[in-house]
Amino acid sequence: MGEDFYYVGVDVGTGSARAALVTREGQIKTTTEEPLSIWRPKPEHYVQSSTEIWQRCCTARVTRGVQKNQVLGIGFDATCSLVVLDQNFQPVSVTEEGECSQNVVMWMDHRAAEQAARITNTNHRVLSRVGGVMSQEMQPPKLLWLKENLKDSCWDKAAHFFDLPDFLSWKATGSLTRSLCTLVCKWTYCPPEGWDDSFWISVGLEDLLENNFSKIGSVAAPPGSPLGGGLTAEAASDLGLNPGTAVGASLIDAHAGGLGVIGANVSGFNLPCEHQPITSRMAMICGTSTCHLAVSGRALFVPGVWGPYLSAMVPGLWLNEGGQSATGSLIDHVVQGHAAYPQLQQQAQLRGENIYTHLNTHLDSMARSGSAADLLGSSLHVWPDFHGNRSPLADPSLKGMVVGLSLRHTLDDLALLYLATIQALALGTLHILEAMRETGHDISTVFMCGGLSKNRLFVQVQANATGMPVVLPDQMEAVLVGAAVLGACASRGYGTIQVSSPPRTLLVMSRTSNFQYRKLHQ
């Protein structure tokens, strides 16, 4: 037992904090999960508490039964939410009600739509690295909203603005060093030059230039870089680990998932990306929202798609990031709001099934013998941008639409609406892929992880819509593996972030006329 060494990966998603104990070979030994609170004080406002988030990270322990000295490193990833602290590192409220514990503007908070539009209208040169359009999900418009709407209660009191992944690494180490992943992807930072003073001045946030941008980050490091002296004594006590345990510079949650899957060894599986560089792959991290991540050897500018970002996920490669603001949340919204939802719950409970497993089975039974269930939705169509379009239209004002509804509200009707929603999301992926290809990406295979990757219908329809094989790793919690890689890199167990992994069993879905997996063994 004493010869076994591990790394801990901590993932803070939209609704929960999770942790995993990961072996040196990249295998997950144990996982745990703690729920997180979300408050919605006004429409389009979504807030959380950084105090609660850290507490949940500390209670999500996975090291019971393991000696502290067996854990060599820890890494954190989180949603790209905005954390606000005062000069004493205490929470500052981001709500008009002034609830001080609610100091996190969540990634999906769309309060800053007007500020984002104004920033876009500046046509500043930094916008070329975010697809030409400033998204309200990025940090500059949120900062501007706080300055313009909560100047006395928030802006003037704030001394530190963190991306949530950087807040976690600061809590763990006391280091104010930010991750290049967060600063480059969400704050307009551009290595090696760094911050562009003229941008912040042009949008009315010139006060952030003070003390060498100390409020938003004066020093940045590549993901996985060791921070400070490792865990502080206080953080080590909170987490049940040894002081000094290595902590790696963090990643945004989707990028941790991308890191966990995009370098998978697929030799012998007859995939089109075999013997090709990882630039032939796209990682899809599918949960509440979906991120579509592709890397390239040179800077590719894709209209409506974020990036190119140098070394934001894989060292030395440029990252483009497409996305859909609502995927899992949209499916939940459509299904749970239907009149037949109580009937679905009852039937699924009687069979001991997840509601979506039951819906998938129900669609199978609705299909005629020999026909594909996905053809059932030919007369029902969904436009899936209920929370705006992130990519490639980059229009947050867009809304959703359903065409083909009748007055019926049976379980069959719910199943068809569910199917049409999944098909719409898959066509959104195709739209993003086409935009990437038109500007030089050569993508042949999709690598998928996240909660929705466990839904066989969702995966199959993605394969059908894109015409590409969709690969699922055997370690389904790839985001947690990606977070653990940061700790491994920081511990000096590896010289740099690795972009390959040991041989493993994969599940591959290709365009077919049914929902069956092809399970391939190396």
Steps between C-alpha positions, in 0.01 A plus 500: 500500500780740587647463147181623333481872425202707396382838381178679591287677243232744616231614256255779583216484250181698478310309765753292691857467622660165421831339581687192383800304619698409188789256461826576322362301205198730470247259650236636736502323835217684683273799443265709710260787437346785700211723383533876450237769550395727214302818558304686233417839654376638166441366149833429326686542833664183637721521807685271740712524815878450486495417872256215442690381194826466694321326786352248257842439346632420847216263591525316167788289631628197312809416704350291779705184536800662330798641685554873453852451368363281221327804344765682298296778343159660458343694214185709473266582217178700512245688296614838370298693758609836648595516870517837679697556823598811699850602614474257792398219261143501633197455271344805335139465391422502126125540557290813530360357822850510651514142629874492570539124479373507141821626344528287185356607164446164332620421150141474376398837649387716207443829680776675301350468151495875441858541623617215277337664197673832577836326529441327166420837341847631593646264236812480712777274375464256794158402363671314215590235757139444609342452158439872452224519761532554876285246680309597812631173648853644505634712784547853352126567450422359845761727655357797313149414620619491861668839459195660341229344717660416839774762524459586867405160637734285288741669262652748743544228765649239269875440510520160332312360202566130440386250245362219714780253410757759613307568819530133590875489438540819706300346788721193481838675480463870576654571159344779292646355180229445243476222244566585137192291421262732684666832415542422131158343446278729707689824573669600164853437632739419214842343561776593473394867494249463783227755569407757235465830690314666216220245511416558865519876452273488193224311682502718813692267734821700514514471880599135459842612371596610852797324664577301189151350473520368857121467527474257209846342494855627463660157454383209286625142466426209265250241628669244723779733611578459872352785705653653812632249747214259437212465744507744791462358849142625517401360160673170575299468820179582311571244229649228720838507323857588590620862498719557200315250279553624143219706343489563126377817331136434420282448195148595400284189545439439131870534426578244769264264320667577170839427652360174638384365161665671205829315532357150538697217338272356229748282312340186361144635498491591128395856572566776244711689756737204548858589403388863476591788736252601770406795280273250318289462814226705661417460869137545602439555869126462547317589819278793593655664195734363234848612398651399166880514526744467209874569489722602211867558428438855380258773596163448328241776528145358485215754487266449794734251668727594791874499452761442374654466848865400524581224755162538671450122513790320327844660524618653173171453314229751420150433636167587342192465718149473365206435724131482578383688810222256581507128420436284805308788655293534183415129492396517867293812431314344208436165669415621849266770371286258298156397620594132471804536727324361814401192301860460383629528856256237621582250227874548534479456876304177465768362271786633710630705209633849445232707322720543193581131481126440510438757226765339280340160548158649430625648172639160401158347556333775294723432199368256245696179455819567311461879515715748685334668795660829407279516188196531726566872542462592131193721561618668821779757500678690776721810480710438811628849586276549805794666679645672194750372244863485613643359177526555210228766472624664823161658564393491867165660414375197309218299655372147458219377282296183445315431174253217452325481839148364534247512784600154617711453810554127525822324591554440128484874438751566779737238357483659155566848639796362693632339182455817296688700763796261492501510120501881504798504734686257273437720198642786705819296540508449123462876449801563727706229326426649159611844617826355633568306181441804280788679672756220489423240766522142376288308751410136437404356841303622802612411854222548752472514879273653763160408636321489164758258362329238719180542299524254209239684290680832535830343393347310208320805361823701519669230289210497256492878458876551460572184301798438726585228751445611859749354746431454872791415734472215748567755777168677460589770753758654271462847655620365834789321332595826331499680836718228653747539212560857625602366840723237341676763291545732800651217706773462239388145446478599133700765321199659333131445434473173310293480182496123471368224719546125543315256274144458614162365401288755316136520407457631148177613337484553126219604270261204503130428474462402863621586846742214551852555626791333330730396784854469382774325693863565428 
